[in-house]
Coordinates of C-alpha atoms and ligand atoms in Angstrom, one line a residue:
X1 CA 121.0 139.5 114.2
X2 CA 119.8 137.4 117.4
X3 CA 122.2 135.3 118.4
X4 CA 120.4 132.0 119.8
X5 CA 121.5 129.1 122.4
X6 CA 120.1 126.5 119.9
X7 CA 118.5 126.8 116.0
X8 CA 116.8 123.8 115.3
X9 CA 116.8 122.7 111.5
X10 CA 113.5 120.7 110.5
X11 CA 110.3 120.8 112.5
X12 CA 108.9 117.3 112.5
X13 CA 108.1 115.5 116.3
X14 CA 111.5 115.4 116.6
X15 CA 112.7 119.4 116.1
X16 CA 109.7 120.7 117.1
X17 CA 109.3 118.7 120.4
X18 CA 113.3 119.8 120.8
X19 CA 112.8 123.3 120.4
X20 CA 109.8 123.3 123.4
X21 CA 111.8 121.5 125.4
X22 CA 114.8 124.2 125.0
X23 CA 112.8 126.8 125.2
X24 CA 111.2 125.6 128.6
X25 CA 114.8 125.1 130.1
X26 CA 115.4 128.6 129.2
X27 CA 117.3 128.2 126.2
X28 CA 117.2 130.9 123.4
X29 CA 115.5 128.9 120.8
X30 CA 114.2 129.2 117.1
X31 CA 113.5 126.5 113.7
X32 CA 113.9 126.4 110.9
X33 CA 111.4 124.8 108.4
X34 CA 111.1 125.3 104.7
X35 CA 108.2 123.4 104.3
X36 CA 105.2 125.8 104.3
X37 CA 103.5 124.6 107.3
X38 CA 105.6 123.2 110.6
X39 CA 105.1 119.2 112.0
X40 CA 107.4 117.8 109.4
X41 CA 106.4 115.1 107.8
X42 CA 104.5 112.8 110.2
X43 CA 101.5 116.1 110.7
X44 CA 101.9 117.2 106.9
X45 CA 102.3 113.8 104.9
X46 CA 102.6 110.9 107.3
X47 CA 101.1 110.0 110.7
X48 CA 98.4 112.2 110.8
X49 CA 96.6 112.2 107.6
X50 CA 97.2 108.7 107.0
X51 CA 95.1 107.8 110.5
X52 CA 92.5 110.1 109.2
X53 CA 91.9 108.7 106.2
X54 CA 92.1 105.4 108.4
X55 CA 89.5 106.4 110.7
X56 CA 87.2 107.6 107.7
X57 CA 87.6 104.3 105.7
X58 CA 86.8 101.9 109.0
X59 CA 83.9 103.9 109.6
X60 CA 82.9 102.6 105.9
X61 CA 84.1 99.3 106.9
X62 CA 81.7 99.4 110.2
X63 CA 78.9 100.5 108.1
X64 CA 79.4 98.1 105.2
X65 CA 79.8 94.8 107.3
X66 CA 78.8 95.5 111.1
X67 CA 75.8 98.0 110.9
X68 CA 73.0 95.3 109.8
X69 CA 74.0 92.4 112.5
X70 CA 73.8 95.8 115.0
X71 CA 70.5 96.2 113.8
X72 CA 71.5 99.4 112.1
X73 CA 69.5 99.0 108.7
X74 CA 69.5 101.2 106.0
X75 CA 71.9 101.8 102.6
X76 CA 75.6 101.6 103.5
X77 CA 77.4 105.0 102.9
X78 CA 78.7 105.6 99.7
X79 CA 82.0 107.5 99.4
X80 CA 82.8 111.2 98.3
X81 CA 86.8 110.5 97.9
X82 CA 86.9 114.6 97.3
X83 CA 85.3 115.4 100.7
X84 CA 87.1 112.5 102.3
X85 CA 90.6 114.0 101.6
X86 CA 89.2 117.5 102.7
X87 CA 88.1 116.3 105.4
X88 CA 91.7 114.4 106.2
X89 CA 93.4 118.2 105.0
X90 CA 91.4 120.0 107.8
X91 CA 92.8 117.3 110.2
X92 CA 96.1 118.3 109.1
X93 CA 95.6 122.2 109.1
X94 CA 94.5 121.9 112.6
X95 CA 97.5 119.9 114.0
X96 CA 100.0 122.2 111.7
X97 CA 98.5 124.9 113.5
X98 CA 98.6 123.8 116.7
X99 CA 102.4 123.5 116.4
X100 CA 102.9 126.6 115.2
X101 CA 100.6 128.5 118.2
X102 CA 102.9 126.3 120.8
X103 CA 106.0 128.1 118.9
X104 CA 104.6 131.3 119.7
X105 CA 103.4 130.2 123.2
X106 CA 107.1 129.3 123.9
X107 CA 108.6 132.2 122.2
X108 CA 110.4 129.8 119.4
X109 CA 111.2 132.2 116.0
X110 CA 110.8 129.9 112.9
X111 CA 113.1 130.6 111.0
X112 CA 110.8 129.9 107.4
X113 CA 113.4 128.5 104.5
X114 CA 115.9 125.3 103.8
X115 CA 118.6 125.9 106.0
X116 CA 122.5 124.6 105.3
X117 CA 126.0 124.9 107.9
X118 CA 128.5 126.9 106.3
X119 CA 130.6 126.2 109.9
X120 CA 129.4 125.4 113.7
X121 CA 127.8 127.9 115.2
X122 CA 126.1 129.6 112.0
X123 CA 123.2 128.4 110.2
X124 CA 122.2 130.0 106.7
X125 CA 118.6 130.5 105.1
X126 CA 118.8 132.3 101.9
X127 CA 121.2 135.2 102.0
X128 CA 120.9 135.5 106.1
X129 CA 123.3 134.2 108.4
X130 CA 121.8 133.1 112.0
X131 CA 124.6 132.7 114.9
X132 CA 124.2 130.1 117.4
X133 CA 125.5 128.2 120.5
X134 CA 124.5 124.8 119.3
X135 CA 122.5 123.4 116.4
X136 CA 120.6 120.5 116.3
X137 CA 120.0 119.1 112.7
X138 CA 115.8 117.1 112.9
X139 CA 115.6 116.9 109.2
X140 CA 114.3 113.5 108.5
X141 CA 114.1 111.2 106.2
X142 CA 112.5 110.7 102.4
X143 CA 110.8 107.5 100.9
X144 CA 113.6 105.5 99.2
X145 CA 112.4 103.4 96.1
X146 CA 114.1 100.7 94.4
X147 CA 116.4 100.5 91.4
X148 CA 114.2 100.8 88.1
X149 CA 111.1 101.9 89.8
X150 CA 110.6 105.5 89.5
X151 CA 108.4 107.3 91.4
X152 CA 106.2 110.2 90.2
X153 CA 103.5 111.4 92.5
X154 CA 102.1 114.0 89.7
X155 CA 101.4 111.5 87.8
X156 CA 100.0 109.2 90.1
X157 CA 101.0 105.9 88.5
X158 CA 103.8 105.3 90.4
X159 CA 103.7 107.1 93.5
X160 CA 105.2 106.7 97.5
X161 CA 103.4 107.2 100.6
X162 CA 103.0 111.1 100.0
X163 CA 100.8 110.5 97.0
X164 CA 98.8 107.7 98.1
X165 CA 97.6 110.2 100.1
X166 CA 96.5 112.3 97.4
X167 CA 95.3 110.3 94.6
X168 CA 92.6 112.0 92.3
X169 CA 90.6 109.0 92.2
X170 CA 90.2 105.7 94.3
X171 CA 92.5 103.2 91.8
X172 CA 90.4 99.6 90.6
X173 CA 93.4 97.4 91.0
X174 CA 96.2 98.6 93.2
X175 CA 99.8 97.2 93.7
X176 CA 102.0 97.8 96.9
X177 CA 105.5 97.3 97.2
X178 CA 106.2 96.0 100.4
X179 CA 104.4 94.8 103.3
X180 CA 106.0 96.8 106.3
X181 CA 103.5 99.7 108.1
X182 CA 103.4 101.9 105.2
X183 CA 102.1 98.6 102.6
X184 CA 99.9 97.9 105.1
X185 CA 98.5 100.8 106.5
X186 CA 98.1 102.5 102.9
X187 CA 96.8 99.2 101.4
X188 CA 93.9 98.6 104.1
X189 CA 92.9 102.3 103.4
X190 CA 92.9 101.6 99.7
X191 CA 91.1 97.7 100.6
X192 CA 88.4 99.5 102.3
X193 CA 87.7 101.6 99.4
X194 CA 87.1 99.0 97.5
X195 CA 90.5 98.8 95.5
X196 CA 91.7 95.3 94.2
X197 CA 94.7 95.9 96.7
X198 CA 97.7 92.9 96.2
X199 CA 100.9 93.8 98.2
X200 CA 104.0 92.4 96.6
X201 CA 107.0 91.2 99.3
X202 CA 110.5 90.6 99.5
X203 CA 110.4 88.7 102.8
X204 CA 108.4 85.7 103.5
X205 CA 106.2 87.2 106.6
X206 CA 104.5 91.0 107.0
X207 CA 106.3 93.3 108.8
X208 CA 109.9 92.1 109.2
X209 CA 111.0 91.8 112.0
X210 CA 107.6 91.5 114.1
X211 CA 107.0 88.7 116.7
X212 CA 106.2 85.9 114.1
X213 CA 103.0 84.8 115.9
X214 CA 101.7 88.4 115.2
X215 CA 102.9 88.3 111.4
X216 CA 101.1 84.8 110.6
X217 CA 97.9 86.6 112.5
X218 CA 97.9 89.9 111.1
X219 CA 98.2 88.5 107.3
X220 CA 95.5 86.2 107.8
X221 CA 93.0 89.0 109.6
X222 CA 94.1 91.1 106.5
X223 CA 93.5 88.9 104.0
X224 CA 90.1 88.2 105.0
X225 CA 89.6 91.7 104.5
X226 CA 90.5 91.6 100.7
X227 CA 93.7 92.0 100.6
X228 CA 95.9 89.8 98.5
X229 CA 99.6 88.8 99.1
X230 CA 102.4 87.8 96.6
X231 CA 105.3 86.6 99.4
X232 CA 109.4 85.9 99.2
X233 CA 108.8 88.4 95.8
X234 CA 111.8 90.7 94.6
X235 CA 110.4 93.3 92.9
X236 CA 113.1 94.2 90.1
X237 CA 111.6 97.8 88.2
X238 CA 108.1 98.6 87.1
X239 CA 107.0 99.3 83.7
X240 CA 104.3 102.4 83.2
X241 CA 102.1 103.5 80.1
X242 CA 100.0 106.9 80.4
X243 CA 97.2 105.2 82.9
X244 CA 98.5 101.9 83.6
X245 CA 101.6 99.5 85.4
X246 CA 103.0 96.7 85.3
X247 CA 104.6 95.4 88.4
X248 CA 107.8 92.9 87.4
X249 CA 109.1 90.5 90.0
X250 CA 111.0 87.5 90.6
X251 CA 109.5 84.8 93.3
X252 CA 112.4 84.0 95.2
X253 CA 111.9 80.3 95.4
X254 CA 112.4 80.3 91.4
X255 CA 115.0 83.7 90.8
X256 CA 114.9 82.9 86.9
X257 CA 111.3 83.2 86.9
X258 CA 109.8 87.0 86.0
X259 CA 106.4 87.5 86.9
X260 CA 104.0 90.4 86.1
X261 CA 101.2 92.2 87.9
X262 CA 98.8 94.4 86.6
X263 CA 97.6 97.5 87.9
X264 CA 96.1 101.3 87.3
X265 CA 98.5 102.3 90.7
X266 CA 101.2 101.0 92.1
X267 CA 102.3 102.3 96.3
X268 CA 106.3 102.1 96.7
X269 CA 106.6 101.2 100.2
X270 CA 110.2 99.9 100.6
X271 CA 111.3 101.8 103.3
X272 CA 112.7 105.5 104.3
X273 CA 116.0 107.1 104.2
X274 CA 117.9 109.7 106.0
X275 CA 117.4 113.1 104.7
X276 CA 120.5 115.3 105.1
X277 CA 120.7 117.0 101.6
X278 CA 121.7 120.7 101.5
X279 CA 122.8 120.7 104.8
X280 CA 126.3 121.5 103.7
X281 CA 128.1 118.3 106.1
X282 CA 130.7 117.1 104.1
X283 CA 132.1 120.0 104.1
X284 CA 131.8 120.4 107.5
X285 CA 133.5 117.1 108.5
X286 CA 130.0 115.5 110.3
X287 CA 130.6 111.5 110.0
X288 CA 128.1 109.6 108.8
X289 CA 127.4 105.8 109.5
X290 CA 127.5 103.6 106.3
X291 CA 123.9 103.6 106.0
X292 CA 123.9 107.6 105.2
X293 CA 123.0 108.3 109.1
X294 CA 124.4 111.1 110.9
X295 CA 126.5 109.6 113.2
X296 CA 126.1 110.4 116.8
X297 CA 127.1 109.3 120.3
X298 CA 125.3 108.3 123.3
X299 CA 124.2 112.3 123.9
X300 CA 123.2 113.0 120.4
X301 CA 126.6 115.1 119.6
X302 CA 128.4 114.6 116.0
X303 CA 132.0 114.6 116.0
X304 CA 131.6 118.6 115.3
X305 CA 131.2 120.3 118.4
X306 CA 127.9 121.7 119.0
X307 CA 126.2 119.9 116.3
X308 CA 123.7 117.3 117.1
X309 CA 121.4 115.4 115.7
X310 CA 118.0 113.7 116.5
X311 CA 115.6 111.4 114.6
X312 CA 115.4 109.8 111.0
X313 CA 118.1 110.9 110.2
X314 CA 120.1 109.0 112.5
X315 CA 120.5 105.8 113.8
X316 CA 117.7 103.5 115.1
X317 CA 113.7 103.0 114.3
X318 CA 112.4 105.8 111.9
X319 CA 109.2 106.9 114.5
X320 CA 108.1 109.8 115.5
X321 CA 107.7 109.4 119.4
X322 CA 111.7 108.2 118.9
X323 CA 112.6 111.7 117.6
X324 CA 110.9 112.8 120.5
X325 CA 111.9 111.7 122.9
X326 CA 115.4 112.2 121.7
X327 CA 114.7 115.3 120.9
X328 CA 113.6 116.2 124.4
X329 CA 116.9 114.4 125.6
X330 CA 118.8 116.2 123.6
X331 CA 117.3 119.9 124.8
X332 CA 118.3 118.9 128.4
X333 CA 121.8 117.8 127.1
X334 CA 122.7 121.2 125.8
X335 CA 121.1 123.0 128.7
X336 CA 123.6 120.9 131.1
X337 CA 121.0 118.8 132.2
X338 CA 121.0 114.5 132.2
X339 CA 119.1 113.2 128.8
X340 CA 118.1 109.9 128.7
X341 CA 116.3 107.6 126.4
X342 CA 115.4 104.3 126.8
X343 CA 115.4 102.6 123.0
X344 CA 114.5 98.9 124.9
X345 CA 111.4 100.6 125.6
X346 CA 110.3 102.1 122.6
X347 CA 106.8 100.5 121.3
X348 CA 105.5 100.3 117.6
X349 CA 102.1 100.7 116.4
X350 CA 100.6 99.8 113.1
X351 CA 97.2 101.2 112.5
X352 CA 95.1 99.3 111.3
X353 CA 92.1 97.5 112.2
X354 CA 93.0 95.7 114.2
X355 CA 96.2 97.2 115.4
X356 CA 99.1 96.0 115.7
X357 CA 101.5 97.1 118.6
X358 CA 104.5 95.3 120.3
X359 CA 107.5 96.7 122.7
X360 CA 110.6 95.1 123.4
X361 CA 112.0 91.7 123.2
X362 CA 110.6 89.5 120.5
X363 CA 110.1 85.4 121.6
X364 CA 112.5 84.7 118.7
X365 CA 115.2 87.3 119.4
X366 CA 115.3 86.2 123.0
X367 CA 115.1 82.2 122.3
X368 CA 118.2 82.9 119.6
X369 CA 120.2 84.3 122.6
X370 CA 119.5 81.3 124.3
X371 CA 117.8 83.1 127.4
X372 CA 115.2 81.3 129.5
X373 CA 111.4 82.8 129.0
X374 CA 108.2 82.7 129.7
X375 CA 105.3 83.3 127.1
X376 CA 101.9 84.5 128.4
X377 CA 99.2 85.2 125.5
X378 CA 95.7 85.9 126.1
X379 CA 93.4 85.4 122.7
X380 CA 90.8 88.2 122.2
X381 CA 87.8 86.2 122.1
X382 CA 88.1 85.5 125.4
X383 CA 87.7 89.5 126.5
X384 CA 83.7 90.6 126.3
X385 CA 84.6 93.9 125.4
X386 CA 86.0 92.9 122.2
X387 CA 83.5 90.4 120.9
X388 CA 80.9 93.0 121.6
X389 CA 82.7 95.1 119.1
X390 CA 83.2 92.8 116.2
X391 CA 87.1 92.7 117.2
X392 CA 87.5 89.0 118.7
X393 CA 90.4 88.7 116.7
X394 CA 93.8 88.6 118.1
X395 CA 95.8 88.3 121.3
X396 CA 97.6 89.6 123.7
X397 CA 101.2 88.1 123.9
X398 CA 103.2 88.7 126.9
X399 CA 107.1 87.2 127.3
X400 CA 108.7 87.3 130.8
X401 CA 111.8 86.1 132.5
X402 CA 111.9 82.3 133.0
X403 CA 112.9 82.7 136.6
X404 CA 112.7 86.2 137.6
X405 CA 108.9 86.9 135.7
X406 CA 110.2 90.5 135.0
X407 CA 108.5 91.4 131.2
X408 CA 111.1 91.5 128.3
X409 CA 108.4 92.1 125.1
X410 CA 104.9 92.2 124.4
X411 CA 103.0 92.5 121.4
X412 CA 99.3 92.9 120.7
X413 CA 97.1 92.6 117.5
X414 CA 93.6 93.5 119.1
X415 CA 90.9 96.4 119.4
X416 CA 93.3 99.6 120.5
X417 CA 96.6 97.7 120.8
X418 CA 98.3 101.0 120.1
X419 CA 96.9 102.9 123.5
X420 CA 97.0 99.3 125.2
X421 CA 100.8 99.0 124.9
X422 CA 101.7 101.3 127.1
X423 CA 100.8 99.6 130.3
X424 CA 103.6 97.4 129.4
X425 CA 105.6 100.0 128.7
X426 CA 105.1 101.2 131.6
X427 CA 105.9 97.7 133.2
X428 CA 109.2 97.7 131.5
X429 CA 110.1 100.8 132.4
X430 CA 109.5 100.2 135.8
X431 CA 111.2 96.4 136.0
X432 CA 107.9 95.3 136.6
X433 CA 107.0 91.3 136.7
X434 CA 103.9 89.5 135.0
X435 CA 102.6 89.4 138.5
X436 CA 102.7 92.9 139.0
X437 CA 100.4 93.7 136.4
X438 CA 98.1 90.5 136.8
X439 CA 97.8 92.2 140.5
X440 CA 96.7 95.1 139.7
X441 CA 92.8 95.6 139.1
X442 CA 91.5 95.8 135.9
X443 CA 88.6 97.6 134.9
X444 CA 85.6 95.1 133.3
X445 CA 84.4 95.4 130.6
X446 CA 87.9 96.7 129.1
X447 CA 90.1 95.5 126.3
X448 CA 92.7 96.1 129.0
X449 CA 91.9 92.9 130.9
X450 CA 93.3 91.1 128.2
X451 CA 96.5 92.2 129.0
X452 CA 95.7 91.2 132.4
X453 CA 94.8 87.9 131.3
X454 CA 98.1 87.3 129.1
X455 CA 100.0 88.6 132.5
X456 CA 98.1 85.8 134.3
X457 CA 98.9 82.9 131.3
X458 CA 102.6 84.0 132.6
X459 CA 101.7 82.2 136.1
X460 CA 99.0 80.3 137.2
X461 CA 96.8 80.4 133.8
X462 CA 94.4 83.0 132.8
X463 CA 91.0 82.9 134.1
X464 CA 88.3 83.3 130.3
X465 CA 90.8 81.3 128.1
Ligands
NAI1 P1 109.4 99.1 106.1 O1 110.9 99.0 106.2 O2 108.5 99.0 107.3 O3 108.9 98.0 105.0 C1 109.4 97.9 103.7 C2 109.1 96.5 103.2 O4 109.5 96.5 101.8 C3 109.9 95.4 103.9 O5 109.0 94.5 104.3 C4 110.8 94.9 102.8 O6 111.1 93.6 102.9 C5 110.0 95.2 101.5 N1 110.9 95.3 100.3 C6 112.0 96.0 100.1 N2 112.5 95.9 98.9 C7 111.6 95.1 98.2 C8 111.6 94.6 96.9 N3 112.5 94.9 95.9 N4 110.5 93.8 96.5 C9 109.6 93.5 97.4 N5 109.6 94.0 98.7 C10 110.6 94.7 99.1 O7 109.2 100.5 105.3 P2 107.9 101.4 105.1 O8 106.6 100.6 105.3 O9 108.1 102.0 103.7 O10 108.0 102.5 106.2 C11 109.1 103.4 106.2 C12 109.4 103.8 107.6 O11 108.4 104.6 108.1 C13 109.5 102.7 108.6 O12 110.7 102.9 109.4 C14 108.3 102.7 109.5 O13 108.6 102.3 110.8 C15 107.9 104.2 109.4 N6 106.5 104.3 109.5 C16 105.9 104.1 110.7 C17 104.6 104.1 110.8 C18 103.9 103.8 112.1 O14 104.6 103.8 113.1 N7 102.6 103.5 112.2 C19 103.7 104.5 109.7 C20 104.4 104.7 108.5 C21 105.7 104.6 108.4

């Protein structure tokens, strides 16, 4: 049997991104993936089909409300939810594919089966024992629901983010549990449809944790796209007959009280967990943080030597360009090499339309710690580009250094805020100041000059506001 430098268990961004990266620094490389097709879940039942069933549905949402003032006349689409979800299947065959060609362009075996540790240095799939230098455990993380909620994509009553993205018909009234990106992201797809979409939340604002400007926005910019809101909501179990649900909840402002909502589907959206089952590490000794995390340190490493571990399924922001990143880091660690990731500098994006995208430093965070700062936002209907689109909505938030000007955060809800974060990522990464961006020449007619513009509200005021 080969012996490798590295086996890489699970082949989401993070392993499979890792395993490349090995294999380019000349490491004897393979992966091991159980599922039937490689890209983990972001290519196979996240990321990617989600945004494709995104795109398709604001292309509905274009044609339904934006065609006729373009002087595009004529009956708005009607929608073939069969072909739709082909059509976001083929979307997911081609990128599953692609991954697996740049395994063989790299010379990576995949290793096909649910692999487990019976001690460091061997990794086991079925009755075959694979020796190794170093293992690096990518396996992810699973939807987690809530206590008397049970989830059951089959029947699709009840179901996570995996079957809301294979319903077998579009649902009349739809409830969501939780309004973080999953709630929202699924929910606009299901809005746009035509769904009676209400998202029921614990907290009192959208996405917890966001820039609070960009919460109050975003809610309101989704709600006059249809969707409704029940806020500071604890959702305590839901009740299910053969075809319908009842969603049961306590408001928090009255705890006593116990509301009840309606619907033929109800989307659990609570949040992920680390996914570490099977892997045979209790018995090998690998601490784990309280929150079920593999535990690691500062290069990735568990306290079992030449076990590490990357992504979901350990600490920080469950993304897939985090896994990446570490799991590129984590390739030039074993290969003797300096890996290094930045997690100031990490951005998020919520797809929706508009997006929603932010880096950093949020105003609140940095005003708690008492620091000195600068805000700089730039409103979208102030950019041509984006009026000329129907996407006015929005700004472009930038927060800087009271006295040095040097950008701590951004955050964007606008036309392409997802692409349009990375100039200040960029920034960020570079110790770059608001000046150094408002500087440098935009292109006009861009959305991009609206980050300009917020970079320019950090100084002497922006020019179209
Ligand atoms: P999340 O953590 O973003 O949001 C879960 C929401 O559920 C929170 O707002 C929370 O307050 C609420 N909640 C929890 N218990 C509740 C209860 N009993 N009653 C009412 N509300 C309750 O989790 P989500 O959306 O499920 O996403 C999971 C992970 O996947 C996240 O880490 C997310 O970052 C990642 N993800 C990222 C995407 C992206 O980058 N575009 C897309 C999809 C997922």
């Amino acid at each position: 049997m080969a012996q490798y430098d590295v086996i890489i268990i699970g082949a989401g961004p993070g392993g499979y991104v890792s395993a490349i990266r090995c294999a380019q620094l000349g490491l004897k490389t393979a992966i091991v993936e159980g599922r039937e097709t490689l890209g983990g879940t972001c290519l196979n039942v996240g990321c990617i089909p989600s945004k494709a069933l995104l795109h398709a549905t604001h292309m509905l949402h274009e044609a339904e409300h934006n065609f006729a003032d373009m002087g595009l006349k004529g009956k708005s689409p009607s929608v073939d939810w069969d072909q739709m979800k082909a059509y976001k299947s083929d979307v997911v065959g081609q990128n599953t594919g692609g991954i697996e060609f740049l395994m063989k362009k790299n010379k990576i075996d995949w290793l096909k089966g649910w692999a487990s540790i019976p001690a460091a240095g061997k990794v086991k799939i079925g009755d075959e024992v694979h020796e190794t230098k170093n293992i690096v455990i990518a396996s992810g993380s699973v939807p987690s629901s809530l206590p008397g909620v049970d989830v059951d994509n089959e029947k699709g009553i009840v179901i996570d983010s995996t079957g809301a993205l294979d319903l077998p018909k579009i649902p009349k009234k739809m409830a969501v549990i939780g309004a973080g990106v999953i709630g929202l992201e699924l929910g606009s797809v299901y809005a746009r449809l035509g769904s009676d979409v209400t998202v029921v939340e614990y907290m009192d604002a959208v996405c917890p944790g966001m820039d609070a400007d960009v919460q109050r926005t975003f809610k309101r910019i989704l709600e006059k796209q249809g969707l409704k809101f029940v806020m500071g909501a604890a959702v305590s179990g839901v009740e299910t007959t053969k075809t319908k649900a009842k969603v049961k909840y306590a408001l928090k402002k009255s705890p006593d009280s116990e509301e009840v909502l309606d619907a033929d589907v109800v989307l659990v959206a609570t949040g992920r967990k680390p996914f570490a089952e099977g892997l045979g590490l209790d018995a090998l000794g690998v601490k784990m943080t309280e929150r079920g995390q593999i535990a690691t340190n500062a290069h990735w490493a568990t306290n079992v030597a030449g076990i590490y571990a990357i992504g979901d399924v350990i600490e920080g922001p469950m993304l897939a360009h985090k896994a990446e990143d570490e799991g590129m880091a984590v390739a030039e660690v074993i290969a003797g090499k300096h890996g290094h990731v930045n997690y100031g500098v990490i951005p998020g994006v919520v797809y929706t339309t508009p997006e929603v995208a932010t880096v950093g430093a949020t105003e609140a965070a940095l005003k708690a710690e008492g620091r000195k700062i600068k805000v700089g936002k730039f409103m979208f209907m102030g950019n041509a580009r984006a009026k000329a689109v129907h996407q006015g909505d929005g700004f472009v938030k930038i927060i800087v250094d009271a006295e040095t000007d040097r950008v701590l955060g951004a955050a964007i809800i606008g036309p392409a805020a997802g692409d349009m974060i990375h100039e200040l990522c960029v920034a960020m990464e570079f110790g770059a100041s608001a000046q150094d961006i408002a500087l440098t020449c935009h292109a006009h007619p861009t959305y991009s000059e609206a980050v300009r513009e917020a970079a320019l509200a950090c100084g002497d005021g922006a020019i179209h506001s």
